[in-house]
Amino acid sequence: MKTVAVTRIGSLRDPDESARGRVEVVDFPEQDLGPEDVRVRVAYSAICGSDPHLAEGYFGTDVPIGLGHELSGVVEALGERAHRNGLQVGDRVAGNFLRFCGTCRPCQEGKQQFCEHIQEYNRPGMAETITWHESQLYKLPDSVSLLKGCLLEPTSVAVRIADKTRVRVGDRVAIVGGGPIGQLTLQVMRMYGATSLTMIEPIAERREMATRHGAEFVIDPVAEDQFARTDEITDGRGYDVVIDASGSTRAVKGILDIAAKGGTVVYGAMYPAQFEMPLNLSDYLYLKELTLTGVFVSPYAFPRALQILPHLDVDELTAAVFDLDDASEAFAVHVSGVHPKVVIRCNRFEESE
């Protein structure tokens, strides 16, 4: 079975080709269909910003490492007991790449993101087919195409970020980073009634994209003084909610200074494993009483993500599509930053044309 995988560990951006990480199409065995499993013929699998980190060895260095967790497809086969959620052969679906065991203490306590067995079930979705437990899959609404459906998982991240902010109608909100998660979160924050909604992003095209999708203000953190602009936009009060979706180690410290007193800062990206950020507890937690939190994965968020997905404008996130056999080129384009998102077409379906 054709599967996209990391075949050499290293940065995909390394100028030295001999040291650069490598992503290729390799042959993986098709997963067994258990009694409660569903086999899906994958239509689209989008490249996530975390995928290059896998190439860098973030989660281990034993290659090949199969890739792909943002996907949609069509049900091809059902296990003998995989009928509790009503799925049938031919249904169009998307899903959660994580299977939570349901029996460990974190799962029992409602903290499935910390499932003690979460790494025991890692099946790559950037492939011809994937076999998942039925609990991981959601039938797509008729109004959501397979291409749009592959964004269910990143939409779930945006929903969970919103949960962690505890945003209220009228809160002033800033989002740092105009990549896919930042753009989706922007649209979700607009749904919540955010005001002074601001995108902080150095790439002009992504600032323009944010403006098209609801940003009231944009800030170029390279060419502008983001602290002065924050004072101007918020009348000197700062943002009630600040969300980092950039993962940039250059950005994460400064966003504490644009948060309002009593505000919430959500670090909603993936950061280098060895990175440590100095934090003055007196300034930020005592005098400003900031609430700082992060986001790992998105348990419970998928049903609500499915509800809002039809209402999101994601055409600009699904414009760059490459065939499965061209996965190496797709990843090269992804790391170039030319497109905000790159999608791999794993199989062709008539609906998708």
mmCIF file of N, CA, C and O in Angstrom, residues 2 12 77 89 102 104 114 165 177 194 200 211 243 250 255 278 295 319:
data_model
loop_
_atom_site.group_PDB
_atom_site.id
_atom_site.type_symbol
_atom_site.label_atom_id
_atom_site.label_comp_id
_atom_site.label_asym_id
_atom_site.label_seq_id
_atom_site.Cartn_x
_atom_site.Cartn_y
_atom_site.Cartn_z
ATOM 1 N N LYS A 2 0.665 2.135 -0.979
ATOM 2 C CA LYS A 2 1.449 3.364 -1.046
ATOM 3 C C LYS A 2 1.184 4.233 0.181
ATOM 4 O O LYS A 2 0.032 4.523 0.513
ATOM 5 N N LEU A 12 13.743 19.338 6.974
ATOM 6 C CA LEU A 12 13.360 19.425 5.558
ATOM 7 C C LEU A 12 13.810 20.752 4.957
ATOM 8 O O LEU A 12 13.733 20.927 3.736
ATOM 9 N N ALA A 77 -14.861 -0.749 3.920
ATOM 10 C CA ALA A 77 -15.231 -2.018 4.552
ATOM 11 C C ALA A 77 -15.464 -1.783 6.045
ATOM 12 O O ALA A 77 -14.872 -0.883 6.644
ATOM 13 N N VAL A 89 -20.845 1.283 4.121
ATOM 14 C CA VAL A 89 -19.927 1.344 2.978
ATOM 15 C C VAL A 89 -20.397 2.440 2.020
ATOM 16 O O VAL A 89 -21.590 2.547 1.715
ATOM 17 N N GLY A 102 -9.693 4.512 26.769
ATOM 18 C CA GLY A 102 -10.914 4.550 27.550
ATOM 19 C C GLY A 102 -10.822 3.870 28.904
ATOM 20 O O GLY A 102 -11.771 3.949 29.706
ATOM 21 N N CYS A 104 -7.542 3.707 30.918
ATOM 22 C CA CYS A 104 -6.493 4.220 31.809
ATOM 23 C C CYS A 104 -7.068 5.345 32.676
ATOM 24 O O CYS A 104 -8.160 5.858 32.417
ATOM 25 N N PHE A 114 -4.343 12.817 27.594
ATOM 26 C CA PHE A 114 -3.202 12.252 28.313
ATOM 27 C C PHE A 114 -3.289 10.730 28.408
ATOM 28 O O PHE A 114 -2.629 10.122 29.256
ATOM 29 N N THR A 165 -9.435 29.275 25.755
ATOM 30 C CA THR A 165 -9.422 30.726 25.974
ATOM 31 C C THR A 165 -10.518 31.171 26.937
ATOM 32 O O THR A 165 -10.392 32.217 27.572
ATOM 33 N N GLY A 177 0.329 34.396 14.214
ATOM 34 C CA GLY A 177 0.609 33.317 13.272
ATOM 35 C C GLY A 177 -0.548 33.063 12.335
ATOM 36 O O GLY A 177 -1.620 32.632 12.765
ATOM 37 N N ALA A 194 -15.691 37.939 19.059
ATOM 38 C CA ALA A 194 -14.470 38.646 19.431
ATOM 39 C C ALA A 194 -14.472 40.047 18.827
ATOM 40 O O ALA A 194 -14.990 40.271 17.724
ATOM 41 N N ILE A 200 -1.529 38.879 13.862
ATOM 42 C CA ILE A 200 -0.132 39.314 13.885
ATOM 43 C C ILE A 200 0.664 38.305 13.074
ATOM 44 O O ILE A 200 0.780 37.131 13.463
ATOM 45 N N THR A 211 -7.561 39.283 6.732
ATOM 46 C CA THR A 211 -8.493 40.397 6.543
ATOM 47 C C THR A 211 -9.729 39.946 5.781
ATOM 48 O O THR A 211 -10.862 40.340 6.096
ATOM 49 N N ILE A 243 -3.628 34.407 21.409
ATOM 50 C CA ILE A 243 -3.422 33.020 20.987
ATOM 51 C C ILE A 243 -2.179 32.944 20.121
ATOM 52 O O ILE A 243 -2.076 33.646 19.106
ATOM 53 N N ARG A 250 10.643 33.199 18.555
ATOM 54 C CA ARG A 250 10.875 34.652 18.587
ATOM 55 C C ARG A 250 9.627 35.405 19.028
ATOM 56 O O ARG A 250 9.716 36.527 19.503
ATOM 57 N N ILE A 255 4.329 38.105 23.293
ATOM 58 C CA ILE A 255 2.867 38.163 23.316
ATOM 59 C C ILE A 255 2.327 38.348 24.734
ATOM 60 O O ILE A 255 1.202 38.785 24.907
ATOM 61 N N PRO A 278 12.070 32.241 29.305
ATOM 62 C CA PRO A 278 12.146 32.885 30.622
ATOM 63 C C PRO A 278 10.839 33.598 30.936
ATOM 64 O O PRO A 278 10.206 34.185 30.067
ATOM 65 N N VAL A 295 -2.185 23.719 24.357
ATOM 66 C CA VAL A 295 -3.076 22.759 23.704
ATOM 67 C C VAL A 295 -2.232 21.629 23.147
ATOM 68 O O VAL A 295 -1.237 21.873 22.452
ATOM 69 N N ALA A 319 -6.321 24.995 -1.802
ATOM 70 C CA ALA A 319 -6.079 25.324 -3.209
ATOM 71 C C ALA A 319 -4.889 24.575 -3.798
ATOM 72 O O ALA A 319 -4.839 24.334 -5.007
#
